[in-house]
Structure formats: structure tokens, C-alpha cells
PDB file of C-alpha atoms in Angstrom:
ATOM      1  CA  MET A  24     -24.145  -7.075  31.753  1.00 61.00           C
ATOM      2  CA  GLU A  25     -22.937  -6.670  28.136  1.00 85.00           C
ATOM      3  CA  GLU A  26     -25.307  -5.943  25.368  1.00 85.00           C
ATOM      4  CA  LYS A  27     -26.070  -8.625  22.747  1.00 93.00           C
ATOM      5  CA  VAL A  28     -26.928  -7.938  19.272  1.00 93.00           C
ATOM      6  CA  ILE A  29     -30.181  -9.749  18.307  1.00 95.00           C
ATOM      7  CA  PHE A  30     -30.719  -8.222  14.969  1.00 95.00           C
ATOM      8  CA  GLU A  31     -28.567  -6.225  12.569  1.00 94.00           C
ATOM      9  CA  LYS A  32     -29.324  -5.005   9.189  1.00 93.00           C
ATOM     10  CA  LYS A  33     -27.844  -2.388   6.886  1.00 89.00           C
ATOM     11  CA  ASP A  34     -30.487  -0.187   5.251  1.00 80.00           C
ATOM     12  CA  GLY A  35     -28.871   2.104   2.768  1.00 77.00           C
ATOM     13  CA  GLU A  36     -26.494   4.325   4.991  1.00 78.00           C
ATOM     14  CA  VAL A  37     -27.978   3.181   8.090  1.00 83.00           C
ATOM     15  CA  ASN A  38     -27.056   0.182  10.094  1.00 88.00           C
ATOM     16  CA  ILE A  39     -29.952  -0.737  12.126  1.00 92.00           C
ATOM     17  CA  GLN A  40     -29.461  -2.801  15.377  1.00 94.00           C
ATOM     18  CA  VAL A  41     -31.472  -4.107  17.990  1.00 96.00           C
ATOM     19  CA  LEU A  42     -29.550  -4.866  21.112  1.00 95.00           C
ATOM     20  CA  ASP A  43     -30.443  -6.863  24.328  1.00 95.00           C
ATOM     21  CA  ARG A  44     -29.530  -6.413  27.940  1.00 92.00           C
ATOM     22  CA  LYS A  45     -30.970  -8.392  30.756  1.00 92.00           C
ATOM     23  CA  ASN A  46     -33.911  -6.165  31.357  1.00 95.00           C
ATOM     24  CA  VAL A  47     -33.817  -3.719  28.391  1.00 96.00           C
ATOM     25  CA  ARG A  48     -33.967  -3.875  24.622  1.00 96.00           C
ATOM     26  CA  HIS A  49     -32.603  -1.003  22.578  1.00 95.00           C
ATOM     27  CA  LEU A  50     -33.000   0.109  19.041  1.00 94.00           C
ATOM     28  CA  ARG A  51     -29.872   1.907  17.526  1.00 90.00           C
ATOM     29  CA  PHE A  52     -28.770   3.134  13.908  1.00 86.00           C
ATOM     30  CA  GLY A  53     -25.335   2.369  13.758  1.00 75.00           C
ATOM     31  CA  ASN A  54     -23.834   4.447  16.641  1.00 73.00           C
ATOM     32  CA  ARG A  55     -23.957   4.543  20.559  1.00 73.00           C
ATOM     33  CA  VAL A  56     -27.234   6.594  20.685  1.00 77.00           C
ATOM     34  CA  LYS A  57     -30.376   4.872  21.773  1.00 81.00           C
ATOM     35  CA  GLN A  58     -33.176   5.491  19.370  1.00 84.00           C
ATOM     36  CA  SER A  59     -35.482   3.729  21.399  1.00 90.00           C
ATOM     37  CA  SER A  60     -35.445   1.629  24.331  1.00 94.00           C
ATOM     38  CA  MET A  61     -37.984  -0.840  26.024  1.00 96.00           C
ATOM     39  CA  VAL A  62     -37.996  -2.038  29.521  1.00 96.00           C
ATOM     40  CA  LYS A  63     -38.872  -6.049  29.018  1.00 96.00           C
ATOM     41  CA  LYS A  64     -40.983  -6.212  32.264  1.00 96.00           C
ATOM     42  CA  TYR A  65     -43.154  -3.146  31.407  1.00 96.00           C
ATOM     43  CA  PRO A  66     -43.217  -2.933  27.470  1.00 95.00           C
ATOM     44  CA  TYR A  67     -45.442   0.051  27.641  1.00 96.00           C
ATOM     45  CA  ALA A  68     -43.576   2.142  29.986  1.00 95.00           C
ATOM     46  CA  LEU A  69     -41.796   5.128  28.282  1.00 96.00           C
ATOM     47  CA  ALA A  70     -38.152   4.087  29.110  1.00 95.00           C
ATOM     48  CA  LEU A  71     -36.300   7.266  27.517  1.00 93.00           C
ATOM     49  CA  LYS A  72     -36.845  10.826  29.054  1.00 94.00           C
ATOM     50  CA  TYR A  73     -37.385  12.362  25.684  1.00 92.00           C
ATOM     51  CA  ILE A  74     -40.313  10.273  24.953  1.00 93.00           C
ATOM     52  CA  ARG A  75     -41.762  11.029  28.402  1.00 95.00           C
ATOM     53  CA  THR A  76     -41.442  14.587  27.431  1.00 95.00           C
ATOM     54  CA  MET A  77     -43.111  14.263  24.168  1.00 94.00           C
ATOM     55  CA  VAL A  78     -46.053  12.599  25.473  1.00 94.00           C
ATOM     56  CA  GLN A  79     -46.846  15.870  27.323  1.00 93.00           C
ATOM     57  CA  GLY A  80     -48.132  17.270  24.294  1.00 90.00           C
ATOM     58  CA  LEU A  81     -51.414  15.317  25.235  1.00 94.00           C
ATOM     59  CA  VAL A  82     -51.902  17.764  28.060  1.00 93.00           C
ATOM     60  CA  LEU A  83     -52.711  20.314  25.127  1.00 89.00           C
ATOM     61  CA  ASN A  84     -55.043  17.884  23.637  1.00 92.00           C
ATOM     62  CA  PRO A  85     -55.922  15.128  25.751  1.00 93.00           C
ATOM     63  CA  ASN A  86     -58.711  13.957  23.418  1.00 95.00           C
ATOM     64  CA  PRO A  87     -57.209  13.740  19.805  1.00 97.00           C
ATOM     65  CA  LYS A  88     -59.093  12.285  16.833  1.00 97.00           C
ATOM     66  CA  ASN A  89     -55.963  11.933  14.680  1.00 97.00           C
ATOM     67  CA  ILE A  90     -52.152  11.808  15.345  1.00 98.00           C
ATOM     68  CA  LEU A  91     -49.382  12.115  12.984  1.00 98.00           C
ATOM     69  CA  PHE A  92     -46.129  10.376  14.027  1.00 98.00           C
ATOM     70  CA  LEU A  93     -43.051  11.424  11.772  1.00 97.00           C
ATOM     71  CA  GLY A  94     -40.639   8.553  12.631  1.00 95.00           C
ATOM     72  CA  LEU A  95     -41.270   5.470  14.444  1.00 96.00           C
ATOM     73  CA  GLY A  96     -38.409   4.134  16.031  1.00 91.00           C
ATOM     74  CA  ALA A  97     -39.262   1.229  18.257  1.00 95.00           C
ATOM     75  CA  GLY A  98     -42.818   2.576  18.617  1.00 96.00           C
ATOM     76  CA  SER A  99     -42.713   3.417  22.287  1.00 96.00           C
ATOM     77  CA  LEU A 100     -44.904   6.283  21.990  1.00 97.00           C
ATOM     78  CA  LEU A 101     -46.990   4.598  19.562  1.00 97.00           C
ATOM     79  CA  LYS A 102     -47.927   1.623  21.844  1.00 97.00           C
ATOM     80  CA  TYR A 103     -48.293   3.882  24.768  1.00 96.00           C
ATOM     81  CA  ILE A 104     -50.810   6.242  23.107  1.00 96.00           C
ATOM     82  CA  ASN A 105     -52.725   3.226  21.631  1.00 95.00           C
ATOM     83  CA  LYS A 106     -52.847   1.610  24.993  1.00 95.00           C
ATOM     84  CA  TYR A 107     -54.036   4.571  27.273  1.00 95.00           C
ATOM     85  CA  PHE A 108     -55.900   6.727  24.593  1.00 95.00           C
ATOM     86  CA  ASN A 109     -58.627   6.286  22.258  1.00 95.00           C
ATOM     87  CA  VAL A 110     -57.357   7.913  19.225  1.00 97.00           C
ATOM     88  CA  PRO A 111     -59.423   6.771  16.085  1.00 98.00           C
ATOM     89  CA  ARG A 112     -56.740   7.476  13.454  1.00 98.00           C
ATOM     90  CA  ILE A 113     -52.981   7.545  13.717  1.00 98.00           C
ATOM     91  CA  ASP A 114     -50.671   7.721  10.852  1.00 98.00           C
ATOM     92  CA  VAL A 115     -47.098   6.809  11.280  1.00 98.00           C
ATOM     93  CA  VAL A 116     -44.547   8.132   8.560  1.00 98.00           C
ATOM     94  CA  GLU A 117     -41.285   5.897   8.780  1.00 96.00           C
ATOM     95  CA  LEU A 118     -38.615   6.261   5.878  1.00 92.00           C
ATOM     96  CA  LEU A 119     -37.164   2.684   6.725  1.00 91.00           C
ATOM     97  CA  PRO A 120     -39.508  -0.083   6.197  1.00 89.00           C
ATOM     98  CA  ASP A 121     -37.339  -2.282   8.040  1.00 93.00           C
ATOM     99  CA  VAL A 122     -37.933  -0.144  11.371  1.00 94.00           C
ATOM    100  CA  VAL A 123     -41.769  -0.869  11.058  1.00 96.00           C
ATOM    101  CA  ASP A 124     -41.000  -4.627  10.861  1.00 95.00           C
ATOM    102  CA  ILE A 125     -38.413  -4.372  13.671  1.00 96.00           C
ATOM    103  CA  SER A 126     -40.815  -2.492  15.944  1.00 97.00           C
ATOM    104  CA  LYS A 127     -43.400  -5.076  15.545  1.00 97.00           C
ATOM    105  CA  LYS A 128     -41.167  -8.126  15.728  1.00 97.00           C
ATOM    106  CA  TYR A 129     -38.748  -6.893  18.662  1.00 97.00           C
ATOM    107  CA  PHE A 130     -40.818  -4.169  20.533  1.00 97.00           C
ATOM    108  CA  GLY A 131     -44.403  -5.290  20.419  1.00 96.00           C
ATOM    109  CA  VAL A 132     -46.113  -2.953  18.330  1.00 97.00           C
ATOM    110  CA  ASP A 133     -49.240  -4.508  16.769  1.00 92.00           C
ATOM    111  CA  ASP A 134     -51.115  -3.903  13.631  1.00 89.00           C
ATOM    112  CA  SER A 135     -54.152  -2.056  15.142  1.00 92.00           C
ATOM    113  CA  LYS A 136     -56.947  -1.125  13.011  1.00 95.00           C
ATOM    114  CA  ASN A 137     -56.376   2.856  13.829  1.00 97.00           C
ATOM    115  CA  VAL A 138     -52.721   2.704  12.723  1.00 98.00           C
ATOM    116  CA  ASN A 139     -51.590   3.314   9.159  1.00 97.00           C
ATOM    117  CA  PHE A 140     -47.862   3.006   8.430  1.00 97.00           C
ATOM    118  CA  ILE A 141     -46.662   5.063   5.430  1.00 97.00           C
ATOM    119  CA  ASN A 142     -43.079   4.247   4.103  1.00 97.00           C
ATOM    120  CA  GLU A 143     -42.152   7.753   3.226  1.00 96.00           C
ATOM    121  CA  ASN A 144     -39.675  10.746   3.691  1.00 94.00           C
ATOM    122  CA  ALA A 145     -41.416  12.846   6.463  1.00 96.00           C
ATOM    123  CA  VAL A 146     -40.836  16.101   4.342  1.00 95.00           C
ATOM    124  CA  LYS A 147     -42.010  14.716   1.390  1.00 97.00           C
ATOM    125  CA  TYR A 148     -45.174  13.308   3.204  1.00 98.00           C
ATOM    126  CA  LEU A 149     -46.017  16.888   4.558  1.00 97.00           C
ATOM    127  CA  GLU A 150     -45.513  18.223   1.037  1.00 97.00           C
ATOM    128  CA  THR A 151     -48.106  16.100  -0.455  1.00 96.00           C
ATOM    129  CA  ASN A 152     -50.254  15.559   2.561  1.00 93.00           C
ATOM    130  CA  ASP A 153     -54.032  16.848   2.683  1.00 94.00           C
ATOM    131  CA  ASN A 154     -54.736  15.474   6.169  1.00 96.00           C
ATOM    132  CA  LYS A 155     -55.042  17.688   9.145  1.00 97.00           C
ATOM    133  CA  TYR A 156     -53.993  16.297  12.557  1.00 98.00           C
ATOM    134  CA  ASP A 157     -54.639  17.111  16.188  1.00 97.00           C
ATOM    135  CA  LEU A 158     -51.323  16.230  17.222  1.00 97.00           C
ATOM    136  CA  ILE A 159     -48.074  15.668  15.312  1.00 97.00           C
ATOM    137  CA  PHE A 160     -44.867  13.952  16.979  1.00 97.00           C
ATOM    138  CA  VAL A 161     -41.636  14.687  15.245  1.00 95.00           C
ATOM    139  CA  ASP A 162     -38.953  11.982  16.034  1.00 92.00           C
ATOM    140  CA  VAL A 163     -36.776  11.825  13.078  1.00 90.00           C
ATOM    141  CA  PHE A 164     -33.288  10.729  13.366  1.00 75.00           C
ATOM    142  CA  ASN A 165     -30.455   9.108  11.456  1.00 63.00           C
ATOM    143  CA  SER A 166     -27.067   7.930  12.606  1.00 60.00           C
ATOM    144  CA  GLY A 167     -25.778  11.510  12.459  1.00 66.00           C
ATOM    145  CA  GLY A 168     -28.610  13.093  14.527  1.00 69.00           C
ATOM    146  CA  MET A 169     -31.493  15.354  12.993  1.00 76.00           C
ATOM    147  CA  PRO A 170     -31.525  15.580   9.403  1.00 77.00           C
ATOM    148  CA  LYS A 171     -30.989  19.282   8.142  1.00 85.00           C
ATOM    149  CA  GLU A 172     -34.323  19.322   6.310  1.00 87.00           C
ATOM    150  CA  ILE A 173     -36.438  18.903   9.391  1.00 84.00           C
ATOM    151  CA  THR A 174     -34.728  21.981  11.034  1.00 86.00           C
ATOM    152  CA  THR A 175     -35.884  24.532   8.345  1.00 90.00           C
ATOM    153  CA  ASP A 176     -38.484  27.180   8.198  1.00 95.00           C
ATOM    154  CA  ASN A 177     -40.134  25.256   5.416  1.00 95.00           C
ATOM    155  CA  PHE A 178     -40.530  22.251   7.640  1.00 95.00           C
ATOM    156  CA  TYR A 179     -42.220  24.142  10.281  1.00 95.00           C
ATOM    157  CA  LEU A 180     -44.455  25.648   7.825  1.00 97.00           C
ATOM    158  CA  LEU A 181     -45.477  22.203   6.664  1.00 97.00           C
ATOM    159  CA  LEU A 182     -46.124  21.040  10.084  1.00 96.00           C
ATOM    160  CA  ASN A 183     -48.352  24.140  10.577  1.00 97.00           C
ATOM    161  CA  ASN A 184     -50.163  23.357   7.566  1.00 97.00           C
ATOM    162  CA  SER A 185     -50.852  19.741   8.827  1.00 97.00           C
ATOM    163  CA  LEU A 186     -52.378  20.815  11.922  1.00 96.00           C
TER     164      LEU A 186
END
């Protein structure tokens, strides 16, 4: 079955697309790479392998009190954690405000009381952040892959300072 574009919007340099197939919905940033996927029949399932790998961080800390997400995508991991874990505070830093709206409208992310959405660059957020987190999930990509600024020693030092 062909993919059908059900939403498309240019946000600066990024072309955000939501594509539908019969059983699956995808989020893409203007290329062939699936940023996020959702099986329509099982919206809380972790459809992509890399997300299933990321959730394993909860083995190290199965009862986190606060979590930081750097990058939202379609919100697959956020939905999963909110459904199956009782986390009092979750901060989500997403650079593109349209991505937050898309995750809610097309992928079922809800406005939970424990979730704070922050429209900010991940590095800038960490540079000014005073909060400490039990877990930090980094899922920051653009149409070209991982931005260079999140592959630096400084970025990892900022992450460490927020744990």
C-alpha cells in the first residue's frame, strides 16, 4: 500500500510530514527516514527498534520521579512511559512547536498534568537548566541526522550536570 501524506508543513529548514499507510502512521522530516512510527491498532506500542532500545534505560531506574526528553518526535516513548509508569514530572524539550501539535493531533499524545512542553533548542535548554533529572532521553534529529552540537563533549557535560 502506498503512503498518503495527511499533513505537511515547512518549519524553517525542516519539511514536517505525517504519512499514513493502512496500519501505520509515520512522522518524517522531509526525507525517507522515519522519525517516529505508530501502529494505529496499538498506539502505545513502541513501533521502532531504536525506541524499544531507549526504553531499556528504565531498567537502570525503574521508578524515576522526573524525566527529561530532548526531542519529542511523535511522542511514542512519552506515551508509553505515561501509560505504564507513574512519573510525577516529565519535561519535554522540542525545538519545533509544530511537532508538539502534530504529536497531539496525529499520534495521540495528550496534555497530561505531569508533562511540561518546552519550546527550546536542547543545548540551550541544558545550558540554562537548573533542574535535575533521574533519566534523560536524547532523541534529537533533523533532516540531516544528528545535529553536530549534540555530539560534542560539552553536550555530554551538560547532560551529566542535569542528572
